[in-house]
mmCIF file with all atom_site columns, C-alpha atoms and ligand atoms in Angstrom:
data_model
loop_
_atom_site.group_PDB
_atom_site.id
_atom_site.type_symbol
_atom_site.label_atom_id
_atom_site.label_alt_id
_atom_site.label_comp_id
_atom_site.label_asym_id
_atom_site.label_entity_id
_atom_site.label_seq_id
_atom_site.pdbx_PDB_ins_code
_atom_site.Cartn_x
_atom_site.Cartn_y
_atom_site.Cartn_z
_atom_site.occupancy
_atom_site.B_iso_or_equiv
_atom_site.pdbx_formal_charge
_atom_site.auth_seq_id
_atom_site.auth_comp_id
_atom_site.auth_asym_id
_atom_site.auth_atom_id
_atom_site.pdbx_PDB_model_num
ATOM   1   C  CA  . MET A 1 1   ? 113.701 90.558  111.242 1.00 0.00 ? 1   MET A CA  1
ATOM   2   C  CA  . ASP A 1 2   ? 110.304 90.984  112.908 1.00 0.00 ? 2   ASP A CA  1
ATOM   3   C  CA  . LYS A 1 3   ? 110.198 90.545  116.626 1.00 0.00 ? 3   LYS A CA  1
ATOM   4   C  CA  . ILE A 1 4   ? 107.015 88.975  118.198 1.00 0.00 ? 4   ILE A CA  1
ATOM   5   C  CA  . LEU A 1 5   ? 106.023 89.222  121.820 1.00 0.00 ? 5   LEU A CA  1
ATOM   6   C  CA  . ILE A 1 6   ? 104.182 86.107  123.175 1.00 0.00 ? 6   ILE A CA  1
ATOM   7   C  CA  . ILE A 1 7   ? 102.251 86.765  126.359 1.00 0.00 ? 7   ILE A CA  1
ATOM   8   C  CA  . GLU A 1 8   ? 101.179 83.458  127.593 1.00 0.00 ? 8   GLU A CA  1
ATOM   9   C  CA  . ASP A 1 9   ? 101.302 81.724  130.984 1.00 0.00 ? 9   ASP A CA  1
ATOM   10  C  CA  . GLU A 1 10  ? 100.981 78.154  129.767 1.00 0.00 ? 10  GLU A CA  1
ATOM   11  C  CA  . ARG A 1 11  ? 104.550 77.358  129.246 1.00 0.00 ? 11  ARG A CA  1
ATOM   12  C  CA  . LYS A 1 12  ? 103.908 74.399  126.803 1.00 0.00 ? 12  LYS A CA  1
ATOM   13  C  CA  . ILE A 1 13  ? 102.010 76.745  124.443 1.00 0.00 ? 13  ILE A CA  1
ATOM   14  C  CA  . ALA A 1 14  ? 104.533 79.502  124.705 1.00 0.00 ? 14  ALA A CA  1
ATOM   15  C  CA  . ARG A 1 15  ? 107.392 77.057  123.994 1.00 0.00 ? 15  ARG A CA  1
ATOM   16  C  CA  . PHE A 1 16  ? 105.455 75.571  121.049 1.00 0.00 ? 16  PHE A CA  1
ATOM   17  C  CA  . LEU A 1 17  ? 104.797 79.068  119.636 1.00 0.00 ? 17  LEU A CA  1
ATOM   18  C  CA  . GLU A 1 18  ? 108.551 80.085  120.114 1.00 0.00 ? 18  GLU A CA  1
ATOM   19  C  CA  . LEU A 1 19  ? 109.719 77.152  118.334 1.00 0.00 ? 19  LEU A CA  1
ATOM   20  C  CA  . GLU A 1 20  ? 107.392 77.570  115.385 1.00 0.00 ? 20  GLU A CA  1
ATOM   21  C  CA  . LEU A 1 21  ? 107.939 81.304  115.174 1.00 0.00 ? 21  LEU A CA  1
ATOM   22  C  CA  . THR A 1 22  ? 111.713 80.986  115.309 1.00 0.00 ? 22  THR A CA  1
ATOM   23  C  CA  . TYR A 1 23  ? 111.587 78.453  112.660 1.00 0.00 ? 23  TYR A CA  1
ATOM   24  C  CA  . GLU A 1 24  ? 109.574 80.885  110.521 1.00 0.00 ? 24  GLU A CA  1
ATOM   25  C  CA  . GLY A 1 25  ? 112.441 83.361  110.945 1.00 0.00 ? 25  GLY A CA  1
ATOM   26  C  CA  . TYR A 1 26  ? 110.934 85.650  113.647 1.00 0.00 ? 26  TYR A CA  1
ATOM   27  C  CA  . LYS A 1 27  ? 112.668 86.994  116.715 1.00 0.00 ? 27  LYS A CA  1
ATOM   28  C  CA  . VAL A 1 28  ? 110.682 85.839  119.848 1.00 0.00 ? 28  VAL A CA  1
ATOM   29  C  CA  . GLU A 1 29  ? 110.226 87.399  123.300 1.00 0.00 ? 29  GLU A CA  1
ATOM   30  C  CA  . ILE A 1 30  ? 108.072 85.686  125.893 1.00 0.00 ? 30  ILE A CA  1
ATOM   31  C  CA  . ALA A 1 31  ? 106.200 87.076  128.924 1.00 0.00 ? 31  ALA A CA  1
ATOM   32  C  CA  . TYR A 1 32  ? 104.556 84.582  131.376 1.00 0.00 ? 32  TYR A CA  1
ATOM   33  C  CA  . ASP A 1 33  ? 102.207 87.013  133.061 1.00 0.00 ? 33  ASP A CA  1
ATOM   34  C  CA  . GLY A 1 34  ? 100.289 90.164  132.220 1.00 0.00 ? 34  GLY A CA  1
ATOM   35  C  CA  . ARG A 1 35  ? 102.497 92.508  134.146 1.00 0.00 ? 35  ARG A CA  1
ATOM   36  C  CA  . GLU A 1 36  ? 105.680 91.144  132.608 1.00 0.00 ? 36  GLU A CA  1
ATOM   37  C  CA  . GLY A 1 37  ? 103.865 91.267  129.246 1.00 0.00 ? 37  GLY A CA  1
ATOM   38  C  CA  . LEU A 1 38  ? 102.981 94.918  129.620 1.00 0.00 ? 38  LEU A CA  1
ATOM   39  C  CA  . ASN A 1 39  ? 106.503 95.795  130.548 1.00 0.00 ? 39  ASN A CA  1
ATOM   40  C  CA  . LYS A 1 40  ? 108.074 94.014  127.499 1.00 0.00 ? 40  LYS A CA  1
ATOM   41  C  CA  . ALA A 1 41  ? 105.429 95.596  125.209 1.00 0.00 ? 41  ALA A CA  1
ATOM   42  C  CA  . ASP A 1 42  ? 107.210 98.986  125.693 1.00 0.00 ? 42  ASP A CA  1
ATOM   43  C  CA  . ASP A 1 43  ? 110.006 97.693  123.484 1.00 0.00 ? 43  ASP A CA  1
ATOM   44  C  CA  . GLU A 1 44  ? 109.461 99.592  120.218 1.00 0.00 ? 44  GLU A CA  1
ATOM   45  C  CA  . SER A 1 45  ? 111.217 97.003  118.134 1.00 0.00 ? 45  SER A CA  1
ATOM   46  C  CA  . ILE A 1 46  ? 108.283 94.549  118.647 1.00 0.00 ? 46  ILE A CA  1
ATOM   47  C  CA  . SER A 1 47  ? 106.286 94.084  115.417 1.00 0.00 ? 47  SER A CA  1
ATOM   48  C  CA  . MET A 1 48  ? 103.314 92.364  116.869 1.00 0.00 ? 48  MET A CA  1
ATOM   49  C  CA  . ILE A 1 49  ? 101.913 90.663  120.017 1.00 0.00 ? 49  ILE A CA  1
ATOM   50  C  CA  . LEU A 1 50  ? 100.221 87.323  120.659 1.00 0.00 ? 50  LEU A CA  1
ATOM   51  C  CA  . LEU A 1 51  ? 98.193  88.009  123.843 1.00 0.00 ? 51  LEU A CA  1
ATOM   52  C  CA  . ASP A 1 52  ? 96.566  85.144  125.936 1.00 0.00 ? 52  ASP A CA  1
ATOM   53  C  CA  . VAL A 1 53  ? 93.314  86.236  127.582 1.00 0.00 ? 53  VAL A CA  1
ATOM   54  C  CA  . MET A 1 54  ? 93.518  84.412  130.881 1.00 0.00 ? 54  MET A CA  1
ATOM   55  C  CA  . LEU A 1 55  ? 96.740  85.530  132.518 1.00 0.00 ? 55  LEU A CA  1
ATOM   56  C  CA  . PRO A 1 56  ? 98.037  85.829  136.067 1.00 0.00 ? 56  PRO A CA  1
ATOM   57  C  CA  . GLU A 1 57  ? 98.840  89.277  137.645 1.00 0.00 ? 57  GLU A CA  1
ATOM   58  C  CA  . LEU A 1 58  ? 96.952  91.257  134.979 1.00 0.00 ? 58  LEU A CA  1
ATOM   59  C  CA  . ASN A 1 59  ? 94.502  89.636  132.584 1.00 0.00 ? 59  ASN A CA  1
ATOM   60  C  CA  . GLY A 1 60  ? 94.795  89.899  128.836 1.00 0.00 ? 60  GLY A CA  1
ATOM   61  C  CA  . MET A 1 61  ? 91.876  92.386  128.429 1.00 0.00 ? 61  MET A CA  1
ATOM   62  C  CA  . GLU A 1 62  ? 93.535  94.835  130.814 1.00 0.00 ? 62  GLU A CA  1
ATOM   63  C  CA  . VAL A 1 63  ? 96.886  94.295  129.171 1.00 0.00 ? 63  VAL A CA  1
ATOM   64  C  CA  . LEU A 1 64  ? 95.251  95.038  125.844 1.00 0.00 ? 64  LEU A CA  1
ATOM   65  C  CA  . ARG A 1 65  ? 93.640  98.209  127.223 1.00 0.00 ? 65  ARG A CA  1
ATOM   66  C  CA  . ARG A 1 66  ? 96.896  99.534  128.565 1.00 0.00 ? 66  ARG A CA  1
ATOM   67  C  CA  . ILE A 1 67  ? 98.926  98.850  125.548 1.00 0.00 ? 67  ILE A CA  1
ATOM   68  C  CA  . ARG A 1 68  ? 96.336  100.532 123.294 1.00 0.00 ? 68  ARG A CA  1
ATOM   69  C  CA  . LYS A 1 69  ? 96.823  103.651 125.190 1.00 0.00 ? 69  LYS A CA  1
ATOM   70  C  CA  . LYS A 1 70  ? 100.211 104.201 123.967 1.00 0.00 ? 70  LYS A CA  1
ATOM   71  C  CA  . SER A 1 71  ? 100.615 101.885 120.952 1.00 0.00 ? 71  SER A CA  1
ATOM   72  C  CA  . GLU A 1 72  ? 98.937  100.656 117.758 1.00 0.00 ? 72  GLU A CA  1
ATOM   73  C  CA  . VAL A 1 73  ? 101.220 97.481  117.542 1.00 0.00 ? 73  VAL A CA  1
ATOM   74  C  CA  . PRO A 1 74  ? 99.104  94.683  115.892 1.00 0.00 ? 74  PRO A CA  1
ATOM   75  C  CA  . ILE A 1 75  ? 97.672  92.382  118.647 1.00 0.00 ? 75  ILE A CA  1
ATOM   76  C  CA  . ILE A 1 76  ? 96.124  88.968  118.192 1.00 0.00 ? 76  ILE A CA  1
ATOM   77  C  CA  . MET A 1 77  ? 94.274  87.541  121.136 1.00 0.00 ? 77  MET A CA  1
ATOM   78  C  CA  . LEU A 1 78  ? 94.613  83.884  122.060 1.00 0.00 ? 78  LEU A CA  1
ATOM   79  C  CA  . THR A 1 79  ? 91.521  82.362  123.796 1.00 0.00 ? 79  THR A CA  1
ATOM   80  C  CA  . ALA A 1 80  ? 90.679  79.044  125.168 1.00 0.00 ? 80  ALA A CA  1
ATOM   81  C  CA  . LYS A 1 81  ? 87.411  77.551  123.987 1.00 0.00 ? 81  LYS A CA  1
ATOM   82  C  CA  . ASP A 1 82  ? 85.862  77.810  127.448 1.00 0.00 ? 82  ASP A CA  1
ATOM   83  C  CA  . ASP A 1 83  ? 87.307  81.079  128.510 1.00 0.00 ? 83  ASP A CA  1
ATOM   84  C  CA  . VAL A 1 84  ? 84.752  83.650  129.494 1.00 0.00 ? 84  VAL A CA  1
ATOM   85  C  CA  . PHE A 1 85  ? 85.876  86.117  126.991 1.00 0.00 ? 85  PHE A CA  1
ATOM   86  C  CA  . ASP A 1 86  ? 83.889  88.702  125.247 1.00 0.00 ? 86  ASP A CA  1
ATOM   87  C  CA  . LYS A 1 87  ? 85.366  88.762  121.712 1.00 0.00 ? 87  LYS A CA  1
ATOM   88  C  CA  . VAL A 1 88  ? 83.371  91.844  120.726 1.00 0.00 ? 88  VAL A CA  1
ATOM   89  C  CA  . ALA A 1 89  ? 84.724  93.688  123.811 1.00 0.00 ? 89  ALA A CA  1
ATOM   90  C  CA  . GLY A 1 90  ? 88.302  92.575  122.931 1.00 0.00 ? 90  GLY A CA  1
ATOM   91  C  CA  . LEU A 1 91  ? 88.004  93.727  119.351 1.00 0.00 ? 91  LEU A CA  1
ATOM   92  C  CA  . ASP A 1 92  ? 86.363  96.970  120.421 1.00 0.00 ? 92  ASP A CA  1
ATOM   93  C  CA  . LEU A 1 93  ? 89.375  97.578  122.698 1.00 0.00 ? 93  LEU A CA  1
ATOM   94  C  CA  . GLY A 1 94  ? 91.574  97.430  119.650 1.00 0.00 ? 94  GLY A CA  1
ATOM   95  C  CA  . ALA A 1 95  ? 92.663  93.814  119.246 1.00 0.00 ? 95  ALA A CA  1
ATOM   96  C  CA  . ASN A 1 96  ? 93.324  93.216  115.552 1.00 0.00 ? 96  ASN A CA  1
ATOM   97  C  CA  . ASP A 1 97  ? 92.040  89.583  115.528 1.00 0.00 ? 97  ASP A CA  1
ATOM   98  C  CA  . TYR A 1 98  ? 91.634  86.516  117.797 1.00 0.00 ? 98  TYR A CA  1
ATOM   99  C  CA  . MET A 1 99  ? 92.215  82.816  117.660 1.00 0.00 ? 99  MET A CA  1
ATOM   100 C  CA  . THR A 1 100 ? 90.662  80.079  119.673 1.00 0.00 ? 100 THR A CA  1
ATOM   101 C  CA  . LYS A 1 101 ? 92.868  77.411  121.129 1.00 0.00 ? 101 LYS A CA  1
ATOM   102 C  CA  . PRO A 1 102 ? 93.548  74.875  119.975 1.00 0.00 ? 102 PRO A CA  1
ATOM   103 C  CA  . PHE A 1 103 ? 94.386  76.531  116.538 1.00 0.00 ? 103 PHE A CA  1
ATOM   104 C  CA  . ALA A 1 104 ? 96.073  75.480  113.414 1.00 0.00 ? 104 ALA A CA  1
ATOM   105 C  CA  . ILE A 1 105 ? 99.534  76.931  113.420 1.00 0.00 ? 105 ILE A CA  1
ATOM   106 C  CA  . GLU A 1 106 ? 99.398  77.433  109.740 1.00 0.00 ? 106 GLU A CA  1
ATOM   107 C  CA  . GLU A 1 107 ? 96.312  79.748  110.244 1.00 0.00 ? 107 GLU A CA  1
ATOM   108 C  CA  . LEU A 1 108 ? 98.061  81.698  113.025 1.00 0.00 ? 108 LEU A CA  1
ATOM   109 C  CA  . LEU A 1 109 ? 101.173 82.205  110.939 1.00 0.00 ? 109 LEU A CA  1
ATOM   110 C  CA  . ALA A 1 110 ? 98.876  83.463  108.118 1.00 0.00 ? 110 ALA A CA  1
ATOM   111 C  CA  . ARG A 1 111 ? 97.275  86.007  110.406 1.00 0.00 ? 111 ARG A CA  1
ATOM   112 C  CA  . ILE A 1 112 ? 100.527 86.991  111.876 1.00 0.00 ? 112 ILE A CA  1
ATOM   113 C  CA  . ARG A 1 113 ? 101.943 87.662  108.357 1.00 0.00 ? 113 ARG A CA  1
ATOM   114 C  CA  . ALA A 1 114 ? 98.914  89.684  107.373 1.00 0.00 ? 114 ALA A CA  1
ATOM   115 C  CA  . SER A 1 115 ? 98.968  91.702  110.524 1.00 0.00 ? 115 SER A CA  1
ATOM   116 C  CA  . ILE A 1 116 ? 102.497 92.709  110.309 1.00 0.00 ? 116 ILE A CA  1
ATOM   117 C  CA  . LYS A 1 117 ? 102.195 93.364  106.548 1.00 0.00 ? 117 LYS A CA  1
ATOM   118 C  CA  . ARG A 1 118 ? 99.502  95.791  107.157 1.00 0.00 ? 118 ARG A CA  1
ATOM   119 C  CA  . THR A 1 119 ? 101.869 98.578  108.233 1.00 0.00 ? 119 THR A CA  1
ATOM   120 C  CA  . PRO A 1 120 ? 101.089 101.002 105.456 1.00 0.00 ? 120 PRO A CA  1
ATOM   121 C  CA  . VAL A 1 121 ? 103.507 101.235 102.633 1.00 0.00 ? 121 VAL A CA  1
ATOM   122 C  CA  . LYS A 1 122 ? 103.403 104.619 100.921 1.00 0.00 ? 122 LYS A CA  1
ATOM   123 C  CA  . SER A 1 123 ? 103.913 103.870 97.285  1.00 0.00 ? 123 SER A CA  1
ATOM   124 C  CA  . GLU A 1 124 ? 100.792 105.277 95.938  1.00 0.00 ? 124 GLU A CA  1
ATOM   125 C  CA  . PRO A 1 125 ? 98.817  108.398 96.688  1.00 0.00 ? 125 PRO A CA  1
ATOM   126 C  CA  . SER A 1 126 ? 96.634  107.627 99.794  1.00 0.00 ? 126 SER A CA  1
ATOM   127 C  CA  . ASN A 1 127 ? 93.405  108.256 97.956  1.00 0.00 ? 127 ASN A CA  1
ATOM   128 C  CA  . VAL A 1 128 ? 93.964  104.996 95.945  1.00 0.00 ? 128 VAL A CA  1
ATOM   129 C  CA  . LEU A 1 129 ? 93.295  101.822 97.797  1.00 0.00 ? 129 LEU A CA  1
ATOM   130 C  CA  . ARG A 1 130 ? 94.172  98.359  96.334  1.00 0.00 ? 130 ARG A CA  1
ATOM   131 C  CA  . MET A 1 131 ? 92.849  94.883  97.482  1.00 0.00 ? 131 MET A CA  1
ATOM   132 C  CA  . GLY A 1 132 ? 93.838  92.348  94.783  1.00 0.00 ? 132 GLY A CA  1
ATOM   133 C  CA  . LYS A 1 133 ? 91.975  93.264  91.559  1.00 0.00 ? 133 LYS A CA  1
ATOM   134 C  CA  . LEU A 1 134 ? 90.004  95.929  93.396  1.00 0.00 ? 134 LEU A CA  1
ATOM   135 C  CA  . VAL A 1 135 ? 91.017  99.570  93.017  1.00 0.00 ? 135 VAL A CA  1
ATOM   136 C  CA  . MET A 1 136 ? 89.259  102.235 94.992  1.00 0.00 ? 136 MET A CA  1
ATOM   137 C  CA  . ASN A 1 137 ? 89.936  105.900 94.294  1.00 0.00 ? 137 ASN A CA  1
ATOM   138 C  CA  . SER A 1 138 ? 88.467  107.977 96.989  1.00 0.00 ? 138 SER A CA  1
ATOM   139 C  CA  . SER A 1 139 ? 89.006  111.366 95.596  1.00 0.00 ? 139 SER A CA  1
ATOM   140 C  CA  . MET A 1 140 ? 87.431  110.306 92.346  1.00 0.00 ? 140 MET A CA  1
ATOM   141 C  CA  . HIS A 1 141 ? 84.884  108.306 94.157  1.00 0.00 ? 141 HIS A CA  1
ATOM   142 C  CA  . THR A 1 142 ? 85.317  105.423 91.743  1.00 0.00 ? 142 THR A CA  1
ATOM   143 C  CA  . ILE A 1 143 ? 85.714  101.581 92.241  1.00 0.00 ? 143 ILE A CA  1
ATOM   144 C  CA  . LEU A 1 144 ? 87.103  99.242  89.558  1.00 0.00 ? 144 LEU A CA  1
ATOM   145 C  CA  . TYR A 1 145 ? 87.325  95.479  89.749  1.00 0.00 ? 145 TYR A CA  1
ATOM   146 C  CA  . ASP A 1 146 ? 89.631  94.150  87.108  1.00 0.00 ? 146 ASP A CA  1
ATOM   147 C  CA  . ASP A 1 147 ? 88.933  97.358  85.174  1.00 0.00 ? 147 ASP A CA  1
ATOM   148 C  CA  . ASN A 1 148 ? 85.112  96.925  85.502  1.00 0.00 ? 148 ASN A CA  1
ATOM   149 C  CA  . LYS A 1 149 ? 83.381  99.887  87.094  1.00 0.00 ? 149 LYS A CA  1
ATOM   150 C  CA  . ILE A 1 150 ? 81.249  99.223  90.074  1.00 0.00 ? 150 ILE A CA  1
ATOM   151 C  CA  . GLU A 1 151 ? 78.440  101.575 91.059  1.00 0.00 ? 151 GLU A CA  1
ATOM   152 C  CA  . LEU A 1 152 ? 78.117  102.061 94.913  1.00 0.00 ? 152 LEU A CA  1
ATOM   153 C  CA  . THR A 1 153 ? 75.951  104.336 96.942  1.00 0.00 ? 153 THR A CA  1
ATOM   154 C  CA  . LYS A 1 154 ? 77.735  106.737 99.292  1.00 0.00 ? 154 LYS A CA  1
ATOM   155 C  CA  . LYS A 1 155 ? 77.286  104.473 102.368 1.00 0.00 ? 155 LYS A CA  1
ATOM   156 C  CA  . GLU A 1 156 ? 78.392  101.425 100.505 1.00 0.00 ? 156 GLU A CA  1
ATOM   157 C  CA  . PHE A 1 157 ? 81.392  103.198 99.432  1.00 0.00 ? 157 PHE A CA  1
ATOM   158 C  CA  . ASP A 1 158 ? 82.233  104.506 102.843 1.00 0.00 ? 158 ASP A CA  1
ATOM   159 C  CA  . LEU A 1 159 ? 81.693  101.020 104.325 1.00 0.00 ? 159 LEU A CA  1
ATOM   160 C  CA  . LEU A 1 160 ? 83.891  99.268  101.830 1.00 0.00 ? 160 LEU A CA  1
ATOM   161 C  CA  . LYS A 1 161 ? 86.524  101.884 102.197 1.00 0.00 ? 161 LYS A CA  1
ATOM   162 C  CA  . TYR A 1 162 ? 86.619  101.438 106.029 1.00 0.00 ? 162 TYR A CA  1
ATOM   163 C  CA  . LEU A 1 163 ? 86.906  97.654  105.644 1.00 0.00 ? 163 LEU A CA  1
ATOM   164 C  CA  . ILE A 1 164 ? 89.797  97.894  103.338 1.00 0.00 ? 164 ILE A CA  1
ATOM   165 C  CA  . GLN A 1 165 ? 91.482  100.585 105.257 1.00 0.00 ? 165 GLN A CA  1
ATOM   166 C  CA  . ASN A 1 166 ? 91.419  98.107  108.238 1.00 0.00 ? 166 ASN A CA  1
ATOM   167 C  CA  . LYS A 1 167 ? 92.084  94.986  106.286 1.00 0.00 ? 167 LYS A CA  1
ATOM   168 C  CA  . ASN A 1 168 ? 93.095  91.970  108.375 1.00 0.00 ? 168 ASN A CA  1
ATOM   169 C  CA  . ILE A 1 169 ? 91.436  93.647  111.372 1.00 0.00 ? 169 ILE A CA  1
ATOM   170 C  CA  . VAL A 1 170 ? 88.103  92.032  112.540 1.00 0.00 ? 170 VAL A CA  1
ATOM   171 C  CA  . LEU A 1 171 ? 85.728  94.854  112.844 1.00 0.00 ? 171 LEU A CA  1
ATOM   172 C  CA  . THR A 1 172 ? 82.692  94.504  115.191 1.00 0.00 ? 172 THR A CA  1
ATOM   173 C  CA  . ARG A 1 173 ? 79.259  95.617  113.798 1.00 0.00 ? 173 ARG A CA  1
ATOM   174 C  CA  . GLU A 1 174 ? 79.047  98.259  116.545 1.00 0.00 ? 174 GLU A CA  1
ATOM   175 C  CA  . ARG A 1 175 ? 82.441  99.672  115.628 1.00 0.00 ? 175 ARG A CA  1
ATOM   176 C  CA  . ILE A 1 176 ? 81.446  99.890  111.831 1.00 0.00 ? 176 ILE A CA  1
ATOM   177 C  CA  . LEU A 1 177 ? 78.079  101.400 112.848 1.00 0.00 ? 177 LEU A CA  1
ATOM   178 C  CA  . SER A 1 178 ? 79.677  104.159 114.926 1.00 0.00 ? 178 SER A CA  1
ATOM   179 C  CA  . LYS A 1 179 ? 82.199  104.893 112.206 1.00 0.00 ? 179 LYS A CA  1
ATOM   180 C  CA  . ILE A 1 180 ? 80.106  104.970 109.075 1.00 0.00 ? 180 ILE A CA  1
ATOM   181 C  CA  . TRP A 1 181 ? 76.738  105.847 110.538 1.00 0.00 ? 181 TRP A CA  1
ATOM   182 C  CA  . ASP A 1 182 ? 76.165  108.635 113.151 1.00 0.00 ? 182 ASP A CA  1
ATOM   183 C  CA  . TYR A 1 183 ? 76.137  107.785 116.756 1.00 0.00 ? 183 TYR A CA  1
ATOM   184 C  CA  . ASP A 1 184 ? 72.566  108.836 117.042 1.00 0.00 ? 184 ASP A CA  1
ATOM   185 C  CA  . TYR A 1 185 ? 71.507  106.571 114.308 1.00 0.00 ? 185 TYR A CA  1
ATOM   186 C  CA  . PHE A 1 186 ? 68.796  104.212 115.416 1.00 0.00 ? 186 PHE A CA  1
ATOM   187 C  CA  . GLY A 1 187 ? 68.941  101.489 112.713 1.00 0.00 ? 187 GLY A CA  1
ATOM   188 C  CA  . GLY A 1 188 ? 71.018  99.256  114.844 1.00 0.00 ? 188 GLY A CA  1
ATOM   189 C  CA  . ALA A 1 189 ? 73.735  96.817  113.858 1.00 0.00 ? 189 ALA A CA  1
ATOM   190 C  CA  . ASN A 1 190 ? 71.267  95.156  111.292 1.00 0.00 ? 190 ASN A CA  1
ATOM   191 C  CA  . THR A 1 191 ? 71.865  98.169  109.102 1.00 0.00 ? 191 THR A CA  1
ATOM   192 C  CA  . VAL A 1 192 ? 75.563  97.021  108.726 1.00 0.00 ? 192 VAL A CA  1
ATOM   193 C  CA  . ASP A 1 193 ? 74.381  93.474  107.720 1.00 0.00 ? 193 ASP A CA  1
ATOM   194 C  CA  . VAL A 1 194 ? 72.039  94.881  105.005 1.00 0.00 ? 194 VAL A CA  1
ATOM   195 C  CA  . HIS A 1 195 ? 74.709  97.160  103.549 1.00 0.00 ? 195 HIS A CA  1
ATOM   196 C  CA  . ILE A 1 196 ? 77.281  94.186  103.549 1.00 0.00 ? 196 ILE A CA  1
ATOM   197 C  CA  . ARG A 1 197 ? 74.658  92.245  101.589 1.00 0.00 ? 197 ARG A CA  1
ATOM   198 C  CA  . TYR A 1 198 ? 74.334  95.033  99.148  1.00 0.00 ? 198 TYR A CA  1
ATOM   199 C  CA  . LEU A 1 199 ? 78.243  94.953  98.683  1.00 0.00 ? 199 LEU A CA  1
ATOM   200 C  CA  . ARG A 1 200 ? 78.314  91.236  98.302  1.00 0.00 ? 200 ARG A CA  1
ATOM   201 C  CA  . LYS A 1 201 ? 75.631  91.489  95.457  1.00 0.00 ? 201 LYS A CA  1
ATOM   202 C  CA  . LYS A 1 202 ? 77.595  94.080  93.624  1.00 0.00 ? 202 LYS A CA  1
ATOM   203 C  CA  . ILE A 1 203 ? 81.151  92.700  94.204  1.00 0.00 ? 203 ILE A CA  1
ATOM   204 C  CA  . ASP A 1 204 ? 81.269  89.175  95.411  1.00 0.00 ? 204 ASP A CA  1
ATOM   205 C  CA  . GLU A 1 205 ? 78.434  87.616  93.497  1.00 0.00 ? 205 GLU A CA  1
ATOM   206 C  CA  . LYS A 1 206 ? 79.139  89.661  90.373  1.00 0.00 ? 206 LYS A CA  1
ATOM   207 C  CA  . PHE A 1 207 ? 82.792  88.690  90.161  1.00 0.00 ? 207 PHE A CA  1
ATOM   208 C  CA  . SER A 1 208 ? 82.526  85.313  91.971  1.00 0.00 ? 208 SER A CA  1
ATOM   209 C  CA  . ILE A 1 209 ? 84.984  86.117  94.657  1.00 0.00 ? 209 ILE A CA  1
ATOM   210 C  CA  . LYS A 1 210 ? 84.875  86.126  98.555  1.00 0.00 ? 210 LYS A CA  1
ATOM   211 C  CA  . LEU A 1 211 ? 86.012  89.577  99.452  1.00 0.00 ? 211 LEU A CA  1
ATOM   212 C  CA  . ILE A 1 212 ? 84.200  90.194  102.663 1.00 0.00 ? 212 ILE A CA  1
ATOM   213 C  CA  . GLN A 1 213 ? 84.283  87.440  105.398 1.00 0.00 ? 213 GLN A CA  1
ATOM   214 C  CA  . THR A 1 214 ? 81.629  87.139  108.084 1.00 0.00 ? 214 THR A CA  1
ATOM   215 C  CA  . ILE A 1 215 ? 82.814  86.529  111.678 1.00 0.00 ? 215 ILE A CA  1
ATOM   216 C  CA  . ARG A 1 216 ? 79.690  84.946  112.967 1.00 0.00 ? 216 ARG A CA  1
ATOM   217 C  CA  . GLY A 1 217 ? 78.071  86.807  115.805 1.00 0.00 ? 217 GLY A CA  1
ATOM   218 C  CA  . ILE A 1 218 ? 80.873  89.485  115.720 1.00 0.00 ? 218 ILE A CA  1
ATOM   219 C  CA  . GLY A 1 219 ? 81.366  91.431  112.541 1.00 0.00 ? 219 GLY A CA  1
ATOM   220 C  CA  . TYR A 1 220 ? 83.280  91.437  109.308 1.00 0.00 ? 220 TYR A CA  1
ATOM   221 C  CA  . VAL A 1 221 ? 86.841  91.443  107.855 1.00 0.00 ? 221 VAL A CA  1
ATOM   222 C  CA  . ILE A 1 222 ? 88.649  91.594  104.574 1.00 0.00 ? 222 ILE A CA  1
ATOM   223 C  CA  . ARG A 1 223 ? 91.736  89.599  104.600 1.00 0.00 ? 223 ARG A CA  1
ATOM   224 C  CA  . ASP A 1 224 ? 94.848  89.629  102.293 1.00 0.00 ? 224 ASP A CA  1
ATOM   225 C  CA  . GLU A 1 225 ? 95.213  85.799  102.191 1.00 0.00 ? 225 GLU A CA  1
HETATM 226 CA CA1 . CA  B 2 .   ? 96.211  81.403  130.064 1.00 0.00 ? 301 CA  B CA1 1
#
């Protein structure tokens, strides 16, 4: 049974999440401030963390930064609409995703399932990545969709591979840029958008699917569900 840590100072929200998650079959742990949350995050049996941004004692960004120093546990940030919260900074600090309150519980549950599931299962050689009907073989440098070969340039291939390897994690354009292009590359984040467009033309449009999602003003994500 997966255990989820909720770090949230608004007791009504924490209680609501606890009820919903327990109903879904998760074990739940709650912390009502940032420091308590950080302590409870040390528990290695925790499968994922829901982390509010505005917290007493230690704010959510600081909690995130400290957890990431020692753990890769999936983290979804919870933000209020009028929080002064830099989503890009949160994602760059290593949050997997974020949701703005009030949110639909079904959507949060889907994101939770996706973020827990992404713990890699080694059933295939690691040079083969699958995403639905898409099969990517990085040693052969080939991509098939439903057995149709897709021709990609080296950069397009690298970009798609990075997105799939990090599926269900919202990647900022800056993070993609620094990973796929050199740090001293001067093209700017616009380069990422251009290559995403190429990929969509060759995959999404060709096969009438929605593989790559845009997170407006932030970046991109490929999701399981
Ligand atoms: Ca709060």
